[in-house]
XYZ file of C-alpha atoms in Angstrom:
725
model
C 3.421 -30.663 -3.192
C 0.167 -31.758 -1.568
C -3.102 -30.110 -2.505
C -6.624 -30.168 -1.200
C -9.367 -29.122 -3.581
C -13.067 -28.404 -3.638
C -15.167 -28.237 -6.807
C -18.680 -26.865 -7.094
C -20.739 -27.343 -10.295
C -23.565 -25.308 -11.797
C -25.397 -26.377 -14.995
C -25.244 -23.330 -17.277
C -23.722 -21.617 -20.296
C -21.320 -21.903 -23.227
C -17.537 -21.970 -23.116
C -14.221 -21.747 -24.888
C -10.818 -22.914 -23.595
C -7.567 -21.246 -22.594
C -4.390 -22.991 -21.404
C -2.404 -21.768 -18.413
C 1.412 -21.785 -18.243
C 3.293 -21.566 -14.952
C 5.612 -18.568 -14.873
C 9.321 -18.913 -14.165
C 10.991 -16.256 -12.017
C 14.471 -15.194 -13.105
C 16.510 -13.422 -10.417
C 19.433 -11.118 -11.226
C 22.532 -11.462 -9.019
C 24.696 -8.884 -10.804
C 28.353 -9.851 -11.284
C 28.629 -7.524 -14.294
C 26.149 -5.492 -16.350
C 25.651 -8.018 -19.199
C 22.072 -9.339 -19.384
C 23.207 -12.201 -21.641
C 25.820 -13.501 -19.169
C 24.382 -16.492 -17.270
C 26.725 -15.658 -14.386
C 24.481 -12.685 -13.582
C 21.401 -14.860 -12.935
C 20.324 -17.481 -10.419
C 19.823 -21.179 -11.109
C 16.912 -20.574 -13.494
C 19.346 -18.962 -15.929
C 18.853 -16.070 -18.338
C 15.222 -14.912 -18.731
C 13.401 -16.707 -21.521
C 12.626 -14.955 -24.779
C 9.756 -15.458 -27.197
C 9.200 -15.208 -30.943
C 11.579 -14.919 -33.846
C 12.798 -11.553 -32.592
C 13.729 -12.965 -29.163
C 11.728 -10.566 -27.041
C 11.729 -10.853 -23.242
C 8.359 -12.209 -22.119
C 5.977 -14.774 -23.477
C 3.696 -15.578 -20.508
C 6.385 -17.542 -18.670
C 8.851 -14.874 -17.710
C 8.890 -12.938 -14.427
C 12.027 -10.927 -13.653
C 13.467 -9.909 -10.267
C 16.354 -7.423 -10.138
C 17.967 -7.198 -6.717
C 19.730 -4.062 -5.559
C 23.311 -4.089 -4.325
C 25.084 -5.729 -7.252
C 26.020 -4.382 -10.670
C 22.825 -3.395 -12.471
C 21.899 -4.696 -15.955
C 22.816 -2.297 -18.726
C 24.224 -4.253 -21.675
C 22.481 -6.615 -24.137
C 19.005 -6.224 -22.607
C 16.437 -7.650 -25.078
C 13.413 -5.596 -26.080
C 10.206 -6.356 -24.181
C 7.425 -8.394 -25.754
C 3.912 -6.958 -25.811
C 0.673 -6.924 -27.771
C 0.214 -9.450 -30.526
C 3.769 -10.678 -29.992
C 3.082 -12.236 -26.579
C 2.638 -11.563 -22.871
C 4.732 -8.858 -21.228
C 7.087 -9.834 -18.371
C 6.305 -9.007 -14.756
C 9.131 -7.092 -13.105
C 10.147 -6.711 -9.451
C 12.947 -4.280 -8.560
C 14.492 -4.456 -5.096
C 15.786 -1.396 -3.255
C 18.109 0.778 -5.398
C 17.857 -1.532 -8.428
C 17.675 -0.145 -11.981
C 16.265 -1.474 -15.244
C 15.260 -0.011 -18.605
C 13.047 -2.086 -20.934
C 12.343 -0.995 -24.497
C 9.011 -2.120 -25.925
C 9.812 -4.285 -28.963
C 9.110 -2.943 -32.430
C 6.389 -5.393 -33.390
C 2.799 -6.389 -32.749
C -0.463 -5.508 -34.417
C -1.080 -3.100 -31.550
C 1.128 -1.737 -28.855
C -0.546 -2.810 -25.629
C 1.084 -4.267 -22.545
C -0.406 -7.754 -22.188
C -0.947 -9.839 -19.096
C -2.856 -9.325 -15.873
C -2.092 -8.889 -12.192
C 0.908 -7.039 -10.770
C 3.068 -6.114 -13.780
C 5.682 -4.086 -11.874
C 6.824 -3.629 -8.268
C 9.437 -0.913 -7.709
C 11.206 -0.822 -4.332
C 12.731 2.064 -2.403
C 15.285 4.020 -4.433
C 14.760 1.770 -7.476
C 14.047 3.002 -11.010
C 12.127 1.097 -13.702
C 11.939 2.718 -17.135
C 9.674 1.653 -19.989
C 11.136 3.064 -23.217
C 8.343 3.646 -25.763
C 10.482 5.058 -28.556
C 9.143 2.549 -31.096
C 5.588 3.812 -30.480
C 5.661 7.589 -30.455
C 1.990 7.825 -31.486
C 0.367 5.705 -28.800
C 0.885 2.805 -26.426
C -1.642 1.095 -24.195
C -1.727 -0.620 -20.829
C -4.240 -3.335 -19.891
C -4.893 -4.610 -23.420
C -5.491 -8.256 -22.620
C -6.947 -10.213 -20.933
C -10.104 -8.570 -19.657
C -10.178 -7.677 -15.991
C -10.865 -4.892 -13.537
C -8.138 -3.952 -12.954
C -6.223 -6.011 -15.518
C -2.832 -4.614 -14.559
C -1.371 -3.171 -11.363
C 1.846 -1.193 -10.849
C 3.182 -0.826 -7.282
C 5.743 1.925 -6.726
C 7.013 1.698 -3.153
C 9.539 4.467 -2.675
C 11.090 4.227 -6.151
C 10.313 5.635 -9.594
C 8.430 4.231 -12.596
C 9.236 6.114 -15.813
C 7.598 6.102 -19.230
C 10.105 7.678 -21.613
C 10.369 8.574 -25.292
C 6.664 8.190 -25.965
C 3.915 10.439 -27.231
C 0.780 8.970 -25.691
C -0.063 6.293 -23.144
C -3.595 4.893 -22.714
C -4.407 3.531 -19.245
C -7.272 1.394 -20.551
C -8.113 -0.152 -23.906
C -11.791 -0.480 -22.956
C -14.096 -0.230 -19.969
C -13.297 -3.836 -19.012
C -9.512 -3.459 -19.299
C -8.242 -0.887 -16.833
C -5.065 -0.396 -14.823
C -4.143 0.582 -11.281
C -1.149 2.430 -9.831
C -0.399 2.219 -6.111
C 2.154 4.874 -5.170
C 3.514 4.593 -1.630
C 6.306 7.116 -1.352
C 7.055 6.602 -5.048
C 6.693 8.505 -8.313
C 5.324 7.846 -11.783
C 7.238 10.022 -14.231
C 6.561 10.830 -17.906
C 9.710 12.283 -19.379
C 11.636 12.646 -22.614
C 8.628 12.959 -24.888
C 9.812 11.828 -28.304
C 10.465 14.794 -30.579
C 8.831 17.216 -28.146
C 8.322 20.720 -29.456
C 8.501 23.451 -26.866
C 4.742 24.027 -27.250
C 3.812 20.476 -26.147
C 6.713 19.171 -24.059
C 4.750 16.585 -22.096
C 3.416 13.115 -22.838
C -0.305 12.595 -23.208
C -1.963 10.241 -20.709
C -5.370 8.991 -21.836
C -7.883 7.461 -19.470
C -9.053 5.225 -22.310
C -8.449 4.687 -25.999
C -12.119 5.291 -26.822
C -14.870 6.940 -24.771
C -17.649 5.367 -26.859
C -18.827 3.059 -24.083
C -20.620 3.881 -20.865
C -18.921 2.485 -17.777
C -18.562 2.715 -14.028
C -15.026 1.294 -14.212
C -11.936 3.464 -13.943
C -8.186 3.147 -13.779
C -7.282 4.029 -10.174
C -4.118 5.841 -9.083
C -3.607 6.061 -5.313
C -0.908 8.355 -3.938
C 0.444 8.264 -0.373
C 3.603 9.167 1.571
C 4.743 12.086 -0.610
C 4.211 10.431 -3.979
C 4.053 12.284 -7.301
C 2.341 11.498 -10.611
C 3.317 13.508 -13.688
C 3.900 15.903 -15.283
C 1.532 14.850 -18.116
C -1.244 16.125 -20.396
C -4.587 14.367 -19.982
C -7.179 13.276 -22.521
C -10.234 10.965 -22.669
C -10.610 11.094 -18.910
C -14.345 10.272 -18.930
C -16.554 7.689 -20.611
C -19.440 8.691 -22.853
C -21.838 8.685 -19.876
C -19.666 11.183 -17.977
C -18.279 8.687 -15.475
C -14.565 8.903 -14.728
C -12.237 6.719 -16.799
C -9.320 7.620 -14.530
C -9.374 8.499 -10.810
C -6.582 9.953 -8.668
C -7.001 9.305 -4.928
C -4.581 11.545 -3.005
C -4.248 10.099 0.489
C -1.863 12.526 2.198
C -0.839 16.165 2.149
C 2.586 15.481 0.642
C 1.433 13.735 -2.555
C 0.793 15.545 -5.847
C -0.595 15.089 -9.348
C 1.032 17.376 -11.892
C -1.170 18.308 -14.859
C 0.208 20.070 -17.925
C -1.990 22.643 -19.628
C -1.672 23.763 -23.229
C -1.982 21.773 -26.440
C -3.603 18.359 -26.375
C -4.894 18.529 -22.804
C -8.456 18.606 -21.502
C -7.186 20.870 -18.740
C -6.258 24.375 -19.797
C -6.343 26.002 -16.358
C -6.573 25.360 -12.633
C -10.302 26.103 -12.897
C -10.714 23.221 -15.376
C -9.021 20.884 -12.898
C -11.124 22.132 -9.972
C -14.281 21.348 -11.960
C -13.310 17.653 -11.709
C -12.694 17.637 -7.955
C -14.738 14.752 -6.568
C -14.754 12.814 -9.853
C -11.290 12.604 -11.454
C -9.448 13.925 -8.402
C -10.394 12.675 -4.931
C -9.099 12.215 -1.415
C -10.741 9.308 0.363
C -8.793 10.024 3.557
C -8.781 13.813 3.886
C -11.916 14.734 1.928
C -12.487 16.165 -1.549
C -13.238 19.572 -0.027
C -9.557 19.883 0.920
C -8.217 19.402 -2.627
C -6.168 22.259 -4.092
C -5.154 23.153 -7.653
C -2.296 25.613 -8.059
C -1.074 26.697 -11.508
C 2.524 27.688 -12.153
C 4.281 27.884 -15.515
C 1.729 25.835 -17.440
C 1.545 23.059 -14.845
C -1.344 22.643 -12.397
C -0.318 20.853 -9.215
C -3.170 19.018 -7.490
C -2.700 18.250 -3.801
C -4.715 18.084 -0.610
C -4.272 20.403 2.356
C -6.201 20.575 5.607
C -4.932 24.113 6.187
C -6.087 25.392 2.803
C -2.510 26.212 1.828
C -0.402 24.158 -0.622
C 2.305 22.192 1.137
C 5.921 22.775 0.193
C 8.532 20.094 0.842
C 11.913 21.469 1.868
C 15.039 19.361 1.316
C 18.083 19.669 3.571
C 21.450 19.371 1.804
C 23.720 20.073 4.787
C 26.730 22.307 4.102
C 26.854 23.226 7.793
C 24.609 22.617 10.824
C 22.740 25.966 10.740
C 19.008 25.478 10.063
C 18.566 29.134 9.086
C 21.306 29.143 6.430
C 19.746 28.902 2.912
C 22.924 27.191 1.712
C 21.798 24.104 3.633
C 18.536 23.776 1.707
C 17.414 23.004 -1.826
C 15.624 25.283 -4.269
C 12.593 25.745 -2.006
C 14.757 27.528 0.549
C 14.565 27.478 4.346
C 11.407 25.770 5.718
C 8.489 28.113 6.290
C 7.341 29.113 9.762
C 3.977 30.185 11.129
C 2.704 32.772 13.605
C 4.383 35.720 15.281
C 6.757 33.395 17.129
C 7.903 31.795 13.860
C 7.078 28.214 14.749
C 8.000 25.503 12.294
C 4.892 24.204 10.508
C 1.576 25.857 9.781
C 0.377 23.381 7.161
C 2.898 24.613 4.610
C 6.080 22.988 5.809
C 7.072 19.378 5.208
C 10.763 18.601 5.003
C 13.272 15.868 4.220
C 16.661 15.562 5.900
C 19.028 13.908 3.436
C 21.933 11.584 4.125
C 25.562 12.453 3.576
C 25.796 16.091 4.620
C 26.221 17.836 7.960
C 23.115 17.326 10.092
C 21.011 20.263 11.408
C 21.859 21.161 14.989
C 21.709 24.945 15.478
C 18.930 27.558 15.150
C 16.178 24.944 14.704
C 12.799 26.651 15.348
C 10.300 25.135 17.773
C 7.616 22.996 16.148
C 4.056 24.234 15.668
C 1.198 22.081 16.931
C -2.377 22.366 18.130
C -3.827 25.853 17.998
C -0.425 27.179 16.855
C -0.889 25.514 13.470
C -0.316 22.250 11.640
C 2.708 20.225 12.663
C 5.336 19.578 9.964
C 5.697 16.167 8.345
C 9.233 14.876 8.577
C 11.199 12.385 6.461
C 14.625 11.340 7.709
C 16.826 9.423 5.306
C 19.356 6.829 6.481
C 21.913 7.938 9.111
C 20.378 11.367 9.706
C 19.278 13.026 12.944
C 16.875 15.777 13.955
C 15.515 17.041 17.287
C 12.311 19.121 17.287
C 10.981 20.870 20.385
C 7.208 21.274 20.633
C 6.565 24.998 20.928
C 5.071 26.366 24.193
C 1.864 28.314 24.489
C -0.765 26.256 22.676
C -4.306 26.104 23.997
C -3.824 22.333 24.002
C -0.793 20.260 23.317
C -1.756 17.951 20.460
C 0.143 17.199 17.268
C -2.019 18.545 14.464
C -2.356 17.142 10.946
C -3.288 13.888 9.241
C -1.541 11.197 7.267
C 2.110 10.192 7.605
C 3.652 12.578 10.135
C 7.098 10.960 10.295
C 9.174 8.502 8.266
C 12.466 7.460 9.883
C 14.921 5.392 7.829
C 17.771 3.065 8.845
C 19.973 4.427 11.677
C 18.175 7.780 11.635
C 16.939 9.364 14.880
C 13.967 11.721 15.122
C 13.460 13.229 18.584
C 10.372 15.109 19.749
C 11.261 17.162 22.839
C 8.207 17.744 25.029
C 9.934 19.937 27.641
C 7.066 22.451 27.681
C 4.452 19.764 28.359
C 5.556 17.870 31.435
C 1.925 17.078 32.329
C 0.776 15.660 29.000
C 0.999 15.906 25.242
C -1.253 14.286 22.660
C -1.089 12.868 19.173
C -4.002 12.988 16.738
C -5.777 16.013 18.155
C -7.255 17.544 15.008
C -8.860 16.982 12.542
C -10.730 13.691 12.736
C -9.576 10.549 10.941
C -9.090 6.808 11.524
C -6.176 6.435 11.772
C -5.413 10.124 11.840
C -1.652 10.066 12.126
C 0.910 7.467 11.049
C 4.560 7.142 12.081
C 6.787 4.826 10.022
C 10.057 3.787 11.691
C 12.077 1.744 9.212
C 15.307 0.790 10.949
C 15.773 4.022 12.904
C 14.490 5.491 16.165
C 11.563 7.768 17.033
C 12.208 9.286 20.462
C 9.790 11.145 22.760
C 11.936 13.054 25.244
C 11.433 15.132 28.427
C 7.698 14.549 28.758
C 5.466 13.117 31.437
C 2.513 11.704 29.498
C 1.730 11.070 25.851
C -1.794 10.275 24.624
C -1.864 8.163 21.462
C -5.405 9.322 20.713
C -7.556 12.279 21.681
C -10.682 10.129 21.252
C -11.765 7.141 19.188
C -12.146 9.188 15.980
C -8.636 10.609 16.324
C -6.209 7.724 16.615
C -2.633 7.038 15.552
C -0.657 4.190 14.009
C 2.976 3.185 14.408
C 4.557 0.903 11.805
C 7.883 -0.355 13.153
C 9.990 -2.273 10.632
C 13.335 -2.862 12.290
C 12.895 0.411 14.180
C 12.245 1.562 17.742
C 9.897 3.953 19.526
C 11.677 5.184 22.646
C 10.381 7.130 25.663
C 13.316 8.474 27.647
C 14.426 11.214 30.017
C 11.079 11.722 31.680
C 10.967 15.339 32.835
C 11.645 15.501 36.560
C 11.915 11.716 36.770
C 12.047 10.181 40.205
C 13.196 6.706 41.046
C 9.600 5.791 41.911
C 8.215 6.796 38.509
C 11.100 6.936 36.050
C 9.134 6.207 32.898
C 6.741 8.052 30.618
C 3.045 7.351 30.781
C 1.668 6.332 27.377
C -2.127 6.558 27.308
C -4.420 4.926 24.783
C -6.674 7.991 24.881
C -7.382 11.279 26.592
C -11.182 11.278 26.301
C -13.550 8.300 26.492
C -17.155 8.395 25.296
C -17.813 4.799 26.336
C -18.795 3.190 23.021
C -15.546 3.153 21.067
C -14.626 0.430 18.568
C -11.426 1.957 17.124
C -7.866 1.591 18.342
C -4.338 2.897 18.005
C -2.288 0.265 16.173
C 1.379 -0.492 16.752
C 2.885 -3.126 14.431
C 6.373 -4.451 15.179
C 8.535 -6.475 12.801
C 12.197 -7.220 12.056
C 13.533 -6.717 15.576
C 11.583 -3.600 16.537
C 10.878 -2.373 20.063
C 8.360 -0.092 21.781
C 9.075 1.404 25.217
C 9.990 1.323 28.048
C 6.761 3.025 29.145
C 3.939 2.772 31.648
C 0.784 1.886 29.691
C -2.459 3.524 30.833
C -6.026 3.541 29.449
C -5.279 0.520 27.282
C -9.032 -0.162 26.952
C -12.022 2.063 26.462
C -14.716 1.911 29.140
C -16.639 -0.332 26.719
C -13.877 -2.945 27.158
C -12.641 -2.578 23.580
C -8.840 -2.129 23.361
C -7.686 1.435 22.771
C -4.231 0.274 21.697
C -3.252 -2.939 19.914
C 0.326 -4.171 19.625
C 0.806 -6.641 16.749
C 4.159 -8.416 17.255
C 5.026 -10.015 13.921
C 8.404 -11.670 14.553
C 10.326 -13.362 17.372
C 12.852 -10.512 17.755
C 10.437 -7.621 18.395
C 9.420 -6.528 21.897
C 6.992 -4.309 23.801
C 8.572 -3.128 27.054
C 6.285 -2.120 29.923
C 7.178 -0.521 33.242
C 5.453 -2.023 36.293
C 5.853 1.183 38.358
C 2.292 2.227 37.514
C -0.426 2.089 34.887
C -2.554 -0.855 33.783
C 0.173 -3.492 34.012
C 1.923 -4.028 37.310
C 2.301 -7.793 36.899
C 2.917 -10.424 34.254
C -0.525 -11.882 34.951
C -2.190 -8.570 34.052
C -0.345 -8.501 30.723
C -1.152 -12.136 29.943
C -4.831 -11.458 30.601
C -4.780 -9.094 27.623
C -3.127 -11.518 25.190
C -5.418 -11.589 22.173
C -6.780 -8.087 22.748
C -4.149 -5.438 23.594
C -1.260 -7.756 22.641
C -1.533 -9.880 19.470
C 0.537 -11.636 16.840
C -1.079 -11.799 13.418
C 1.773 -13.919 12.022
C 2.274 -16.555 14.727
C -0.996 -16.502 16.639
C -1.679 -15.169 20.122
C -0.933 -18.554 21.703
C 2.787 -17.945 21.086
C 2.952 -14.661 22.987
C 4.992 -14.554 26.194
C 5.616 -12.018 28.983
C 8.763 -11.927 31.126
C 9.548 -9.674 34.096
C 13.129 -8.463 34.654
C 14.073 -5.566 36.964
C 10.608 -4.033 37.001
C 10.103 -4.215 33.207
C 7.752 -6.682 31.502
C 8.879 -7.643 28.009
C 6.188 -8.973 25.678
C 7.408 -10.979 22.682
C 6.767 -14.047 20.550
C 8.329 -17.295 21.770
C 11.633 -18.170 20.116
C 11.202 -20.936 17.571
C 7.477 -20.389 17.196
C 6.385 -21.818 13.836
C 5.153 -19.302 11.295
C 1.554 -20.247 10.535
C 0.313 -20.357 6.982
C -2.442 -17.864 6.115
C -4.917 -20.746 6.388
C -3.632 -21.659 9.859
C -3.792 -18.016 10.936
C -7.411 -17.931 9.724
C -8.218 -21.121 11.641
C -6.731 -19.642 14.842
C -9.547 -17.117 14.891
C -12.134 -19.857 15.464
C -12.609 -22.581 18.073
C -13.213 -25.642 15.897
C -11.976 -28.312 18.304
C -10.774 -31.355 16.359
C -12.379 -30.237 13.079
C -9.465 -28.225 11.629
C -8.627 -30.191 8.477
C -9.390 -28.513 5.174
C -12.161 -30.973 4.309
C -13.732 -30.986 7.785
C -17.173 -29.427 8.217
C -17.105 -28.239 11.823
C -20.568 -26.881 12.595
C -22.915 -28.837 14.860
C -20.115 -30.976 16.276
C -18.892 -32.130 12.884
C -22.285 -32.658 11.248
C -21.582 -29.488 9.296
C -23.561 -27.117 7.142
C -22.484 -28.446 3.739
C -19.459 -26.132 3.491
C -16.070 -27.520 4.489
C -13.260 -25.414 5.967
C -11.492 -24.926 2.634
C -14.666 -23.648 0.976
C -15.401 -21.277 3.857
C -11.788 -20.026 3.815
C -11.779 -19.461 0.048
C -15.247 -17.899 -0.225
C -15.264 -15.764 2.915
C -17.711 -17.411 5.313
C -17.150 -18.487 8.943
C -16.442 -22.165 9.720
C -18.227 -22.002 13.101
C -21.483 -20.470 11.809
C -24.207 -22.553 10.161
C -24.640 -21.036 6.702
C -27.119 -21.667 3.928
C -24.782 -23.073 1.220
C -26.627 -21.206 -1.539
C -25.703 -17.929 0.164
C -21.974 -18.750 0.016
C -21.385 -20.846 -3.120
C -21.037 -19.359 -6.631
C -24.220 -18.078 -8.229
C -25.291 -18.091 -11.877
C -27.442 -15.519 -13.629
C -28.607 -15.596 -17.267
C -28.688 -12.048 -18.596
C -30.033 -12.048 -22.175
C -27.558 -14.043 -24.254
C -24.928 -14.030 -21.508
C -24.387 -16.311 -18.538
C -22.833 -14.692 -15.466
C -21.087 -16.931 -12.940
C -20.331 -15.011 -9.722
C -18.194 -15.879 -6.699
C -16.099 -14.316 -3.913
C -12.276 -14.367 -4.101
C -9.696 -13.347 -1.519
C -7.961 -9.985 -2.107
C -5.192 -9.968 -1.049
C -5.074 -13.667 -1.863
C -3.259 -16.475 -0.066
C -0.390 -17.294 -2.449
C -1.056 -21.024 -1.971
C -4.745 -20.738 -2.856
C -5.878 -20.998 -6.482
C -9.292 -20.417 -8.017
C -9.995 -21.923 -11.442
C -13.277 -21.583 -13.348
C -13.987 -24.639 -15.529
C -16.686 -25.203 -18.126
C -17.877 -27.602 -20.783
C -20.925 -29.048 -22.507
C -20.692 -32.674 -21.336
C -19.862 -33.917 -17.840
C -19.462 -37.539 -19.064
C -17.468 -37.298 -22.297
C -14.589 -34.849 -22.199
C -15.372 -33.264 -18.839
C -14.690 -29.640 -17.958
C -11.609 -27.565 -18.740
C -10.183 -24.130 -17.985
C -12.547 -21.524 -19.326
C -11.874 -18.546 -21.556
C -14.707 -16.492 -20.155
C -14.584 -12.741 -19.732
C -13.761 -11.873 -16.107
C -14.628 -8.674 -14.259
C -13.661 -7.934 -10.673
C -15.179 -5.535 -8.159
C -13.229 -3.511 -5.622
C -12.251 -5.532 -2.551
C -14.397 -5.191 0.571
C -13.229 -6.712 3.874
C -10.609 -8.804 2.093
C -12.796 -10.222 -0.688
C -13.592 -9.157 -4.244
C -16.590 -10.228 -6.311
C -15.553 -12.030 -9.509
C -17.957 -12.346 -12.439
C -17.182 -14.724 -15.309
C -19.293 -14.305 -18.445
C -19.868 -16.484 -21.526
C -22.260 -16.291 -24.441
C -25.257 -18.647 -24.314
C -26.002 -18.375 -28.023
C -24.228 -21.479 -29.386
C -24.990 -24.446 -27.064
C -28.136 -25.878 -25.515
C -26.499 -27.510 -22.482
C -23.459 -26.231 -20.638
C -21.834 -26.583 -17.223
C -19.564 -24.318 -15.163
C -17.557 -25.089 -12.019
C -15.308 -23.273 -9.553
C -12.279 -25.297 -8.480
C -10.466 -24.154 -5.326
C -7.096 -25.660 -4.417
C -4.870 -24.979 -1.398
C -1.283 -26.229 -1.541
C 0.378 -27.422 1.648
């Protein structure tokens, strides 16, 4: 493997050394359920163990469990942690299952390691069994970092079972982060639970003695749930939050147990921490709700001021109004005198396997009639919703994820009552306001004449198509001269907009056929952007009217309305067949590396090599392309190197060495901080400094490495950046 590197040196502070070991990834293939059978693993063999007790882990052991095969259940070793070694990093594919028991050893019981410790895919379940530590266990023990450990739960479940207490941080410099995207974090089976305290304790930190502005962050989106748990030590000694829940949509919830051993004894206690412990960065803290029922306070966010209930279809017969077809919540709620489906209280999931709903389905509320329902369709399901007549305007109302459509499912919005126009993202404001996720199924707009993707530039929408299609068919009163829907970028234009509707297409997705209108604001900024991310996805445009009546008109908007973030806009193509222009990525187009994709955004002429310095016709500004890529500056702008390169600050008896790092990071790019006391004899080595990391802004985080200056008179520190080919 070829590497290019750049090293910058600064003469400063003391050091100690740490060695780095490359991790090995072990991938489960699943012939039978025996962990110890090499036939169940790929070429790397059975995951390595560490220590005399043969615990899974040891700083060189990442584990991937794929769904689809037999899942591991027999002879699974206990998991290393704490003083016994570094905990393994686990990735579970869709529908995979794994239970790991924390080994019964270690001077303390903290999960060790940094970075992403667990990724749980759709329908998957990862369980950490804490039965050996019923008093307390801790995340983010070592090494230091903000956050030290991240857990991504993408449609599956992460369980902590058989424990008594779990600390999210061991100190203010060792926190954790949970990103829940349609997934749940569950605390169940509390060891020896008495009926008076049936729930685990979750602590923001092991000790509140320090003052800090750092917090463990839990983000919840797409109908995620955290809990039920009792909470303790949720703030540092200075009153700042040690744990923060950011609820991003109306379907997600945090469940807080009251009673013994909890700082929250009532809904009023929870409400007192709205804006500090509980937040909503998307919908606003003012829309948070706390509802108490049976000793559990459910925290959610609602734009209507009413807690949202999710109704689950089970499907005994096709009658929507029959309670036998629904789960414990009953038949979905309606709103208004005409009993329209929605009203801000009605989200529902249509499950696979049963009879699908087809009769007595109420019309859907929208606009002034109330909030539109949020719909989740599981694989192979189908639902048709008719937008109710009679609204003062015809816009879908609500924010966040309005629809999720799984493989082979079909969600149809019938717009029969609005043959002139209908609108997404009418109220309230948000960027993007409404999101539609089509994952292998179809989202159909039927019997309409015009659909606005945005009301104005503060009320936009986003479509994420992953192997799915957005279809516009059966235009109401279609004539042969204008057989296709009009899809407008906006309904109202103030002239100075810089926001757009986004449509991403991947894995063989399609959008259209439709006539595209108002694709740019009057300012010239695109009102809709199609990002085509693979060679099998297409945008299909009718030439019977709208902004694009020729291939040349489409090609003129390559790089603005039509883009490809994966291949580059140069590989876009437009072809006209039977009055329909199909926009796609050329077959066989090479997938650019992240570095190449970054380069494509600049016109550097011949100066595109990593070590080229392109400014001023190749004279440069002292920062080569690799340095500018790694540290976040532009390769076509003359920079002052001191403004871009790492900086050092002596703060009392501590040296701080500060630089910018990509987040998310190019997997082929490495940053290594080196230090030493002598550049001639011995040189510099990997440092063992304390590292803290700020929140990412515009794709970069600020990294601060610290060492004590008390023991040496002369020291040096360097940042080494390497990019593998």
